[in-house]
Coordinates of C-alpha atoms in Angstrom, one line a residue:
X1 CA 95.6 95.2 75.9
X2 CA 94.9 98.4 77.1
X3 CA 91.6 100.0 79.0
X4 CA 90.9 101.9 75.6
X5 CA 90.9 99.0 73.7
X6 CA 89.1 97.2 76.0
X7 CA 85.8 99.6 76.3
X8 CA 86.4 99.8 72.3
X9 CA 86.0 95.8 72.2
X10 CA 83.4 96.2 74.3
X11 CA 81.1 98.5 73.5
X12 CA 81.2 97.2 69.5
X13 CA 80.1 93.4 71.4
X14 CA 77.2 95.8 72.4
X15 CA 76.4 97.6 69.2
X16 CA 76.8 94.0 67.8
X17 CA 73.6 92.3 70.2
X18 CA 71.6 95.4 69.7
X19 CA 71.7 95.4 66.2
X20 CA 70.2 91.5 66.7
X21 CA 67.9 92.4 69.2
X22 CA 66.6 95.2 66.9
X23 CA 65.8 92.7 63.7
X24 CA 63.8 90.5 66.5
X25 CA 61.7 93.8 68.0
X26 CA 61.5 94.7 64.5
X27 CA 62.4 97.9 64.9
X28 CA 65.7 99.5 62.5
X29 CA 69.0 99.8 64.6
X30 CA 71.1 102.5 64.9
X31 CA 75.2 102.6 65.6
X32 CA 75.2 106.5 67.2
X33 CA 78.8 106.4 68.2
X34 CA 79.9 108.5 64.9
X35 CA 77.4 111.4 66.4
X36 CA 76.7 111.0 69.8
X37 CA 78.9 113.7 71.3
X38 CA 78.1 116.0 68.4
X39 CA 74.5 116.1 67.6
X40 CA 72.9 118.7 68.8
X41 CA 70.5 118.3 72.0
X42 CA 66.2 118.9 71.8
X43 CA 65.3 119.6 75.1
X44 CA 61.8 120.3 74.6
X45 CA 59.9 117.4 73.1
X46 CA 59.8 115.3 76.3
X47 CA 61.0 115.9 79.9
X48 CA 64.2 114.4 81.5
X49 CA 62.8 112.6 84.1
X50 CA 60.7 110.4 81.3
X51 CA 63.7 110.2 79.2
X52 CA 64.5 108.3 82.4
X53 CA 62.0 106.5 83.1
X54 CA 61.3 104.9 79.6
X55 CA 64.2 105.0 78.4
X56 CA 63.8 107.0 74.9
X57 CA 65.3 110.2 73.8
X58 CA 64.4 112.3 71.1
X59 CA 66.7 112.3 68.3
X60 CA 65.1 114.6 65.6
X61 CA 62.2 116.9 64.9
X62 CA 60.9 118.4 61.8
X63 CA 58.6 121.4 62.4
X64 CA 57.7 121.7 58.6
X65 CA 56.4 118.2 57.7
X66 CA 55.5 118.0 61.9
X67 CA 58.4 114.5 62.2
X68 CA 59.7 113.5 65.3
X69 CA 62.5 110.6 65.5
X70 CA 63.2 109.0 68.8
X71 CA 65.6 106.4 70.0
X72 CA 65.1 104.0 72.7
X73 CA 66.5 100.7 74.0
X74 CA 65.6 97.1 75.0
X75 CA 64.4 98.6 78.0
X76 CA 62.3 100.4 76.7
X77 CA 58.5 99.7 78.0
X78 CA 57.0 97.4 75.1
X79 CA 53.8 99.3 75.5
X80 CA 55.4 103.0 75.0
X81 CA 55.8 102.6 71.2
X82 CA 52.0 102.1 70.2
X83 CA 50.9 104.1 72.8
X84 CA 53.5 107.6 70.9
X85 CA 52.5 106.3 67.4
X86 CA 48.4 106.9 67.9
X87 CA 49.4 109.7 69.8
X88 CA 51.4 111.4 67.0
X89 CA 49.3 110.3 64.3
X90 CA 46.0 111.6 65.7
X91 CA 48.0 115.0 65.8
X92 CA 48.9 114.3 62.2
X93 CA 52.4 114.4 62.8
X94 CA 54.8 111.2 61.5
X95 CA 56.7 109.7 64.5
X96 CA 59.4 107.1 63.9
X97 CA 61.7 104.7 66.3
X98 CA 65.1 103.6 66.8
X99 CA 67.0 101.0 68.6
X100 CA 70.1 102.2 70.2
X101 CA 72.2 100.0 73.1
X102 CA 72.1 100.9 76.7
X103 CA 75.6 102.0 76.4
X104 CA 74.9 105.3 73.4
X105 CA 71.5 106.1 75.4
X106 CA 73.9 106.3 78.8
X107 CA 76.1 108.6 76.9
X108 CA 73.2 111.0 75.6
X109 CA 71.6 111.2 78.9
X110 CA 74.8 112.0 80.7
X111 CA 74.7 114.6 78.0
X112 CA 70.9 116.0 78.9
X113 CA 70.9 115.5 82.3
X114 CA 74.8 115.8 83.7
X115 CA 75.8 115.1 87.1
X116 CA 75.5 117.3 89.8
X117 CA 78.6 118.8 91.5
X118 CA 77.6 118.1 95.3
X119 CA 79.6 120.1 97.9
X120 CA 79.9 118.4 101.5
X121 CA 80.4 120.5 104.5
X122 CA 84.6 119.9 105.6
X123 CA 85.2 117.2 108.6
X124 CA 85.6 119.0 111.9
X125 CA 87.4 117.4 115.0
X126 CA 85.7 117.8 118.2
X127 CA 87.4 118.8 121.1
X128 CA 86.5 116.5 124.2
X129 CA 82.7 116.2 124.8
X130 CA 81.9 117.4 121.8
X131 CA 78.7 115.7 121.0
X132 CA 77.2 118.1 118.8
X133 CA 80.1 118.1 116.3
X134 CA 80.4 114.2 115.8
X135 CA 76.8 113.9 114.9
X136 CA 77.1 116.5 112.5
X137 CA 79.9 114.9 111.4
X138 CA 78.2 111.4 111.2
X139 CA 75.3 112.8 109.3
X140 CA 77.5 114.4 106.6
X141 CA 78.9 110.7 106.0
X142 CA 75.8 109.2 105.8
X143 CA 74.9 111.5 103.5
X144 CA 77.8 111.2 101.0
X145 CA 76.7 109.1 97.8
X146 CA 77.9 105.6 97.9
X147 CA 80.3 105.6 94.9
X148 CA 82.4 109.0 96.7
X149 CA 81.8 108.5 100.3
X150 CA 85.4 106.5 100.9
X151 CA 87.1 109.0 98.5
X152 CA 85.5 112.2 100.5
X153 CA 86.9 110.3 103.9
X154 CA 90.2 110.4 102.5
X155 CA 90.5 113.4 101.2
X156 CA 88.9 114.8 104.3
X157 CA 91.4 113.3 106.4
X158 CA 94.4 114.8 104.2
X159 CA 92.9 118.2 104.6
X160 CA 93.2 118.0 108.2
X161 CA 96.7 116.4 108.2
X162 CA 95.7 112.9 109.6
X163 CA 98.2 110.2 109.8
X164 CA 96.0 107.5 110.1
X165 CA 92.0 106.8 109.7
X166 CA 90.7 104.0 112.0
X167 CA 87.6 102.7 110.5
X168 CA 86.3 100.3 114.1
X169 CA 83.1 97.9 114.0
X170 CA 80.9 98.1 117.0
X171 CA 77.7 96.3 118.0
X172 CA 75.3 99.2 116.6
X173 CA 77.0 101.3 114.1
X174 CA 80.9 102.0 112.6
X175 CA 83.4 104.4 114.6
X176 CA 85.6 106.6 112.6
X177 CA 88.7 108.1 114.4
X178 CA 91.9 110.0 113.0
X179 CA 95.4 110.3 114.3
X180 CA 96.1 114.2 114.5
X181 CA 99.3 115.5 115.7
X182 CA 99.7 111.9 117.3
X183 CA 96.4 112.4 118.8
X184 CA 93.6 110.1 118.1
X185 CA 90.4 111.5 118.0
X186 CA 86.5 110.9 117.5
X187 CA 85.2 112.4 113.9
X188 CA 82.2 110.0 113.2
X189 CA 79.7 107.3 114.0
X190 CA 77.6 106.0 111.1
X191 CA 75.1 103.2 110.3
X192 CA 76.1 100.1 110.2
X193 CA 75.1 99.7 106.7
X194 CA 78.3 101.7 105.5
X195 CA 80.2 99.3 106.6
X196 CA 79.5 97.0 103.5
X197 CA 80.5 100.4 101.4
X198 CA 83.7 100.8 103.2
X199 CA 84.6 97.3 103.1
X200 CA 84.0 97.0 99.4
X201 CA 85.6 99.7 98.1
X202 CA 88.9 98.6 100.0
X203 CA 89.0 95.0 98.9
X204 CA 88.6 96.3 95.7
X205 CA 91.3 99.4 96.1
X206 CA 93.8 97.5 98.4
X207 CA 93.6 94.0 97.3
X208 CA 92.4 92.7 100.4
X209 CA 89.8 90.3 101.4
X210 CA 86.8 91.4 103.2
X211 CA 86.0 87.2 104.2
X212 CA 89.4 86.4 105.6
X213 CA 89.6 85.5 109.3
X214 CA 93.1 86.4 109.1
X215 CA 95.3 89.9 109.5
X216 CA 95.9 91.2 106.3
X217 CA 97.9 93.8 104.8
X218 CA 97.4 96.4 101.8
X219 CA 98.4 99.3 99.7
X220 CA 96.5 101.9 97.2
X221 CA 97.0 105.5 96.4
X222 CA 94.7 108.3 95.9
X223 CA 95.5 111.7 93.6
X224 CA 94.5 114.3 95.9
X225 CA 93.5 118.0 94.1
X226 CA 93.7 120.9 96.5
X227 CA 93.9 125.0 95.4
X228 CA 94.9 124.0 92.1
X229 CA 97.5 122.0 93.2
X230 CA 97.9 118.0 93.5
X231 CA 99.8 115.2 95.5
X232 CA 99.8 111.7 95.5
X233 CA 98.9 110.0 98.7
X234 CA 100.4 106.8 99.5
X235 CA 98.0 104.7 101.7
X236 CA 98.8 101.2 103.7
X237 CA 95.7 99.4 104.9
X238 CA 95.9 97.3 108.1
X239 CA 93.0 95.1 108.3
X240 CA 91.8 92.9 111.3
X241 CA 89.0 90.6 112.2
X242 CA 86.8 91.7 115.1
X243 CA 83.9 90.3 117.3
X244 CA 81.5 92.6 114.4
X245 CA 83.7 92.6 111.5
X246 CA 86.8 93.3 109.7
X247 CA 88.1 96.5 111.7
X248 CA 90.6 99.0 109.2
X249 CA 93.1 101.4 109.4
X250 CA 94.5 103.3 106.6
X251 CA 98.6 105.0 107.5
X252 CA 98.5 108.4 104.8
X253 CA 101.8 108.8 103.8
X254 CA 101.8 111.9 101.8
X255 CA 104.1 111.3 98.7
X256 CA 106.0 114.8 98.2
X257 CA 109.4 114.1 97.5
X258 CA 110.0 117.8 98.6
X259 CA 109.3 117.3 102.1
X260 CA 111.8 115.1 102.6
X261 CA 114.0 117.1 103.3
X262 CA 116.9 117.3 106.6
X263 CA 116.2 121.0 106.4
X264 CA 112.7 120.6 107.3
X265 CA 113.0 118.3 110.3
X266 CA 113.4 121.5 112.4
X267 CA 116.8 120.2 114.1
X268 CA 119.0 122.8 115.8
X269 CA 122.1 123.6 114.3
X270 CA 124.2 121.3 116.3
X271 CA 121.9 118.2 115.3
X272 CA 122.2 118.8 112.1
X273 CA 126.2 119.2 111.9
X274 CA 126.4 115.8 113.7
X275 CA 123.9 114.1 111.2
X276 CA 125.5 115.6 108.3
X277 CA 129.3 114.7 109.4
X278 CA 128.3 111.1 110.3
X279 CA 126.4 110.2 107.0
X280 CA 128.9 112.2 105.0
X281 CA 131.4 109.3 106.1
X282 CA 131.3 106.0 103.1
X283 CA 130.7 103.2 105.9
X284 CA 129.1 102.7 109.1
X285 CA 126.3 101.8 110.7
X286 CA 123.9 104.1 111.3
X287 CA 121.0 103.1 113.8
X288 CA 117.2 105.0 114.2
X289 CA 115.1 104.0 117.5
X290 CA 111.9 104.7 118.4
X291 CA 108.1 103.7 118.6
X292 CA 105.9 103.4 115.6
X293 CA 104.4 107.3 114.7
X294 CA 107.7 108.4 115.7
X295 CA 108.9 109.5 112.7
X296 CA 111.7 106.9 112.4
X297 CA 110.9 107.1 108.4
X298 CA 110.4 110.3 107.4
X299 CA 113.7 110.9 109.0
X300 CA 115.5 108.0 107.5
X301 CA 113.9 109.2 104.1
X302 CA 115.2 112.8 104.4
X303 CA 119.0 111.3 105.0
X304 CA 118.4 109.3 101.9
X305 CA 117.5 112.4 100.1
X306 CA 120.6 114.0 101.4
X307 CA 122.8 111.5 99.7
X308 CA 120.9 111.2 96.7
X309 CA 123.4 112.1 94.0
X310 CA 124.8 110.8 90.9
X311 CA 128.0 109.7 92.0
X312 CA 126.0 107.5 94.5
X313 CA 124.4 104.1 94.1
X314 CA 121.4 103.9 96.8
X315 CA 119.5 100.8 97.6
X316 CA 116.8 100.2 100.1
X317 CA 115.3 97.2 101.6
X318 CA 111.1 97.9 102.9
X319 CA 107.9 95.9 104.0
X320 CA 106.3 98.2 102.8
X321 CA 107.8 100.7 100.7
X322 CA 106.4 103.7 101.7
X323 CA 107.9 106.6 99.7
X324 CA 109.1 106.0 96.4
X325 CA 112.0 108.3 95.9
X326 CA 113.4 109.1 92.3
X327 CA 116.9 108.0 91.9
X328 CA 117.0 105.1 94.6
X329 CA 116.6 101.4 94.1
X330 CA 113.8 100.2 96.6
X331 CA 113.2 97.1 96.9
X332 CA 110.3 95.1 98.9
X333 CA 110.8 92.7 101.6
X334 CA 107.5 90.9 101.8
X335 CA 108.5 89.3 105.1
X336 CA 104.6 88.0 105.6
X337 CA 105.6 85.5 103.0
X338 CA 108.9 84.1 104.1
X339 CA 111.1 87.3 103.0
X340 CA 113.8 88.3 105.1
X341 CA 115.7 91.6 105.1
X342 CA 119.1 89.4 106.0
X343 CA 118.6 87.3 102.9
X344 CA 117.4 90.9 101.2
X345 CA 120.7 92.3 102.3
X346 CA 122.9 89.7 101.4
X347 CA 121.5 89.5 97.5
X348 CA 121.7 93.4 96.9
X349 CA 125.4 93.9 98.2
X350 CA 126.1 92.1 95.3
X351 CA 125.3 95.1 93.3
X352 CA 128.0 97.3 94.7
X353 CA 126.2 100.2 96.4
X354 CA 127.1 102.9 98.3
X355 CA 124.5 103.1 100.7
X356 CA 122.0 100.7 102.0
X357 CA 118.4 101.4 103.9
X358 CA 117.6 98.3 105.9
X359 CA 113.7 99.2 106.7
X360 CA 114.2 97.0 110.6
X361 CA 116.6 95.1 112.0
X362 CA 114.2 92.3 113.9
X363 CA 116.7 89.6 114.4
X364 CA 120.1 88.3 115.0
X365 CA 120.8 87.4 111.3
X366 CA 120.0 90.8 109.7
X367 CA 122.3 92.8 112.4
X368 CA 125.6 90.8 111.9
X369 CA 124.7 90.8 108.0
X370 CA 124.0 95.1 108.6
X371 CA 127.2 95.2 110.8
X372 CA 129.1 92.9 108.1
X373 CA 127.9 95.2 105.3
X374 CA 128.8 98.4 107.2
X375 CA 132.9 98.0 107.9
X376 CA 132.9 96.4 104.5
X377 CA 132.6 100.0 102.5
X378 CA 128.7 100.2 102.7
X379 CA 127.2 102.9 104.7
X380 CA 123.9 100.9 106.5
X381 CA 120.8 103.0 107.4
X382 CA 118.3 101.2 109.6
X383 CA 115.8 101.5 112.4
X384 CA 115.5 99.5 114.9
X385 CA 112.9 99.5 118.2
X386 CA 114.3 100.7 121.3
X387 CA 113.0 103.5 123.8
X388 CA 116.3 105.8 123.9
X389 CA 119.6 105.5 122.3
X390 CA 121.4 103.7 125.5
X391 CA 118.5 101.1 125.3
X392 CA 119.4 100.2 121.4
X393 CA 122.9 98.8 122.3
X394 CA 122.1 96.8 125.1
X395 CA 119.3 95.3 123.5
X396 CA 121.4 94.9 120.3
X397 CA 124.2 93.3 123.1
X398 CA 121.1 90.9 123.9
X399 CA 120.6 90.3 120.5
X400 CA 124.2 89.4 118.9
X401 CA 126.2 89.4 122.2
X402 CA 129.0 91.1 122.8
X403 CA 130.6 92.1 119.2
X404 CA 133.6 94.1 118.7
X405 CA 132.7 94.0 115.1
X406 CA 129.7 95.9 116.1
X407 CA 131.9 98.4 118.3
X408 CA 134.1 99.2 115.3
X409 CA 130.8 99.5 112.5
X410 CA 128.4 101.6 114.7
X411 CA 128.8 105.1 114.3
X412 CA 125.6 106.9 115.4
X413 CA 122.4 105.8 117.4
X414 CA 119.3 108.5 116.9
X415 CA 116.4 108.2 118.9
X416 CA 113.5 110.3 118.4
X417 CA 109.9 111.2 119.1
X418 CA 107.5 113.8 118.1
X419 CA 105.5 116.2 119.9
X420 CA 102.8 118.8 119.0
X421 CA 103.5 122.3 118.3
X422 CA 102.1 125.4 120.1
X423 CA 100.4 127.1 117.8
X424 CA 101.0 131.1 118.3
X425 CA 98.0 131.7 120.5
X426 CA 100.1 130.1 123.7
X427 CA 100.0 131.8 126.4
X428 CA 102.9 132.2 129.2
X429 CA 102.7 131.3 132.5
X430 CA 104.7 130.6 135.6
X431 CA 105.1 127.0 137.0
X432 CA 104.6 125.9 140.4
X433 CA 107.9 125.9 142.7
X434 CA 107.8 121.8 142.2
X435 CA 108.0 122.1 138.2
X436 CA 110.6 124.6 138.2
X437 CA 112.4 122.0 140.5
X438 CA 112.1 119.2 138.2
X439 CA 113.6 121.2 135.0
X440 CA 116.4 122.8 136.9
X441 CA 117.5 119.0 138.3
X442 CA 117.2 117.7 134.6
X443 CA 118.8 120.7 133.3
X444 CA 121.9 120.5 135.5
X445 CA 125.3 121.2 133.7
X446 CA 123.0 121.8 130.4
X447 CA 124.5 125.2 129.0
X448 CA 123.3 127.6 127.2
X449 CA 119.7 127.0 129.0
X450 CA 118.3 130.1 131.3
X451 CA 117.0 128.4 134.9
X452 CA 117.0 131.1 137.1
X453 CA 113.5 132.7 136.0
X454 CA 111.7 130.0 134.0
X455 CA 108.9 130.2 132.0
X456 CA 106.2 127.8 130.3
X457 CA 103.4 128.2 127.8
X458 CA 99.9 126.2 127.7
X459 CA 97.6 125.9 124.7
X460 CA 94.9 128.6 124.0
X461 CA 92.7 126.9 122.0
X462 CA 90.9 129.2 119.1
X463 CA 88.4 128.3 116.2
X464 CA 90.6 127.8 114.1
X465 CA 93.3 125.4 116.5
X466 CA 90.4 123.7 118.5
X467 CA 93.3 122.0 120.9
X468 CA 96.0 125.1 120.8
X469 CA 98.1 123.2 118.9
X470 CA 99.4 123.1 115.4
X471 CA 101.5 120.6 113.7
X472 CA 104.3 118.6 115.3
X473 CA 108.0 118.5 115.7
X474 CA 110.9 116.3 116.5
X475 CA 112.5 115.8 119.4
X476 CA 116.1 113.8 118.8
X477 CA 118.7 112.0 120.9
X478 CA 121.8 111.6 119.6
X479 CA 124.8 109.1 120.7
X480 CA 127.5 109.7 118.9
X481 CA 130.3 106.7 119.4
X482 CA 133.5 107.3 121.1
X483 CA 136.1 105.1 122.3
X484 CA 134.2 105.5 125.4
X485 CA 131.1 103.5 124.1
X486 CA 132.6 101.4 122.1
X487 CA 134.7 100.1 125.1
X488 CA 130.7 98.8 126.0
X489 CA 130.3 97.2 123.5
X490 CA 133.3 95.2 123.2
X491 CA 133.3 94.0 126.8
X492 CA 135.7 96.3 128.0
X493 CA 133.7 96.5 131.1
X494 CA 131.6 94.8 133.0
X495 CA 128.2 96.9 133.8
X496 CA 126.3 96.9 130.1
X497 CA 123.2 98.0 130.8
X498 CA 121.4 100.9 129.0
X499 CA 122.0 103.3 132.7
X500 CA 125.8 103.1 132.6
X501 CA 126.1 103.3 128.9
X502 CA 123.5 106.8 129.0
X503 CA 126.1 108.0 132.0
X504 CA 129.0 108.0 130.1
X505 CA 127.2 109.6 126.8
X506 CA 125.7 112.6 128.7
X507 CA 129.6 113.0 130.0
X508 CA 130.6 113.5 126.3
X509 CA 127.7 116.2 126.3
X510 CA 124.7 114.0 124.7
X511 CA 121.4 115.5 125.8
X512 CA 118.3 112.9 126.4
X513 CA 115.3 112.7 125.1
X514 CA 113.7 114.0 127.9
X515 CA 116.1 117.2 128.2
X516 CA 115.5 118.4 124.3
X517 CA 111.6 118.0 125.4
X518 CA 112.4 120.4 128.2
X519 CA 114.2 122.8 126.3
X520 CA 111.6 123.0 124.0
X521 CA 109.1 124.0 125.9
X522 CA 111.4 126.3 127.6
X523 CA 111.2 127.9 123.6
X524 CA 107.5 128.0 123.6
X525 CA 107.2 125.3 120.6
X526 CA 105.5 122.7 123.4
X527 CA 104.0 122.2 126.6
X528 CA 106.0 120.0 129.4
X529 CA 102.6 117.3 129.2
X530 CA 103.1 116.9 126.0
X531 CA 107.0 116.0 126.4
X532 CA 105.7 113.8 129.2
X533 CA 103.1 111.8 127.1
X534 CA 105.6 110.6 124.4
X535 CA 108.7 110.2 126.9

């Protein structure tokens, strides 16, 4: 049954009790559904705020034989119909009464006394000691009316480009944070009393439980209407309980298929050749490293989108899923309740795809069942968590041991952070003689990279870009597989660990982490702190 049929079957169980209750108040009933949108409105026999407060609303008025019909409901004060009728009559006008259920007389007053449109002031982020803008802040969310005060947070938080909102109990009163940029910052404190709003509204939204004295995990989505323009957001709800109640945080995962796209990962040309020449292969494995809020996904996603064609069948494994992308089966993993992605793997390699999205490899089983799948004709797409590319295959060599198998099916290792953008009131500057140092001994044997006069740029924060920074961009390490590495990783020799394997890739020309954050700050689009906070 659908929700129209269900308010249909419900308000006629309404009409039906009203009609009873009207034969016992002795009063004659009337059905206004046929007319309620239609008839036209009197707004000057009685005011709205006593059509409110008794209930009753005036239905029709003759001003020839002076009639006046009104309807009112079972909440109507008992004492209000006398009272009109000696009233009218000593005016020598005929007055008469209706019964109408509490559902027609909401739709009428909805009708004479519509909602008001109320427009908040925008969410600002304060910069550090900022006070003055939290409270105003905080006083804007205590304002919002209960039924769109979550709604408004959300939205808020996609307007400012927010990964994540952290919604924290403390003794007194409820913190709100967002993750900008990678950035977590202070946007609100509010009365504790919200809390029991917040709450609500996402056990209802997320199906989660606000009494359970266990982690839990969620999902919901919002329609978000901007400029005349709308997106789905995808949202995944972490909840934990604290010393003062069930702390939250909600990942935005902004659902625009057309941002996943390799083009708009802002990779330099010869990134982007080696990506597209490795996935453009039918088997492999390919392996993504990095922290969580490195972008491991959105990457991942955008490769998928590059292979998304017709002539290819394209199945991925998730807990959660967190973009649904037309054209790909994706199926969940809910590994919280005894799924695995190994016994995930195994089932859909039945179904003879091309390529297959394994959301982590977290043990032993899933990698030889990934490595299995990927000399077997399956190109295999997966993350994994390791700090930089070297680190990935000796902690896969810890993990399955020394494998030639693996040697043979690994074809490329990407690891990856992000780091905030200059926005384009940076300013230049010189560094001291123990920076310049630092670069040119990283930089060493890098070409292509100017290190005889170098120069840096700092924020210059504005109005507009309160921190001097706008957006974010990727910084990537790729190990391609050689001969060389795969020697490694089939024992060939003796020294494994993540140093030696990192010297030979840097002699085949692979660039770290740490020299692609350099070089783009040489470029302007960072600042050297910010390639040192997420390296």
């Amino acid at each position: 049954m659908d929700e129209q049929e269900v308010q249909r079957k419900r308000r006629e169980n309404e009409e039906q009790a009203t009609k009873r209750r009207a034969s016992i108040l002795g009063l004659p009933y009337l059905d206004t559904r046929s007319f309620e949108q239609t008839i036209p409105l009197i707004p000057d026999v009685i005011s709205v705020e006593e059509m409110h407060k008794n209930y009753i609303i005036p239905l029709q008025v003759g001003t020839e034989d002076m009639s006046f019909r009104f309807m009112v409901t079972s909440q109507t004060p008992s004492s209000l119909i006398p009272k009109m009728r000696q009233e009218y009559n000593d005016r020598g006008a005929h007055v008469a009464f209706f019964l109408i259920s509490k559902a027609a007389y909401q739709v009428f007053m909805l009708r004479y006394d519509p909602p008001k449109e109320t427009i908040y002031d925008d969410i600002k982020i304060a910069s550090e000691g900022d006070s003055e803008t939290i409270a105003e802040v905080s006083r804007t969310l205590n304002s919002v009316s209960t039924e769109k005060v979550f709604n408004f947070l959300i939205d808020q938080a996609d307007k400012l480009g927010a990964s994540d909102i952290h919604i924290e109990n403390l003794r007194n009163e409820i913190r709100i944070r967002m993750r900008v940029d990678g950035i977590l910052h202070p946007v609100a404190n509010i009365d504790k009393d919200r809390y029991r709003i917040f709450m609500g509204e996402l056990s209802a939204r997320a199906d989660v439980s606000t009494a359970s004295t266990k982690p839990q995990s969620g999902h919901m989505q919002q329609e978000i209407h901007r400029n005349g323009a709308s997106h789905l957001l995808n949202i995944r709800v972490e909840m934990v309980p604290t010393m003062y109640g069930q702390d939250a945080v909600l990942r935005l995962f902004n659902f625009d298929e057309s941002l996943l796209n390799l083009d708009l990962l802002g990779l330099s040309d010869d990134e982007m050749s080696t990506v597209r020449e490795i996935i453009s292969h039918p088997r492999g494995l390919v392996l993504m490293v990095g922290p969580t809020g490195s972008g491991k996904s959105t990457t991942l996603y955008s490769i998928l989108n590059a292979l998304n064609t017709t002539e290819r069948k394209i199945i991925t494994l998730e807990d959660p899923i967190e973009y649904g992308i037309t054209g790909i089966s994706q199926i969940p993993i809910h590994t919280n309740d005894g799924g695995s992605f190994a016994e995930g793997l195994r089932s859909v390699l039945r179904l003879d795809p091309d390529v297959v999205m394994v959301g982590e490899i977290r043990d032993a089983d899933t990698a030889r069942t990934a490595i299995q799948a990927s000399i077997t004709g399956h190109l295999v797409l997966s993350s994994f968590h390791a700090n930089s590319t070297a680190a990935a295959f000796s902690r896969m060599i810890d993990l399955i041991g020394v494998n030639p198998i693996f040697a043979s099916s690994i074809r490329l290792v990407i690891a990856q952070r992000l780091v905030r953008k200059l926005a384009d009131t940076k300013e230049p500057y010189k560094p001291d003689a123990a920076t310049a140092e630092y670069i040119r001994s990283k930089m060493e044997g890098v070409g292509g990279v100017g290190l005889s006069d170098i120069t840096l740029y700092r924020p210059k924060p504005t109005e507009d870009v309160p921190f001097g920074y706008k957006g974010r961009t990727v910084l990537m390490e790729q190990l391609v597989v050689s001969q060389d590495i795969q020697g490694f990783l089939r024992g060939d020799l003796k020294d494994i660990s993540a140093d030696a394997i990192e010297r030979s890739a840097k002699m085949q020309g692979m660039l770290t982490l740490e020299q692609r954050g350099i070089m783009a700050a040489l470029r302007g689009e960072t600042t050297l702190e910010e390639v040192s906070r997420v390296i």
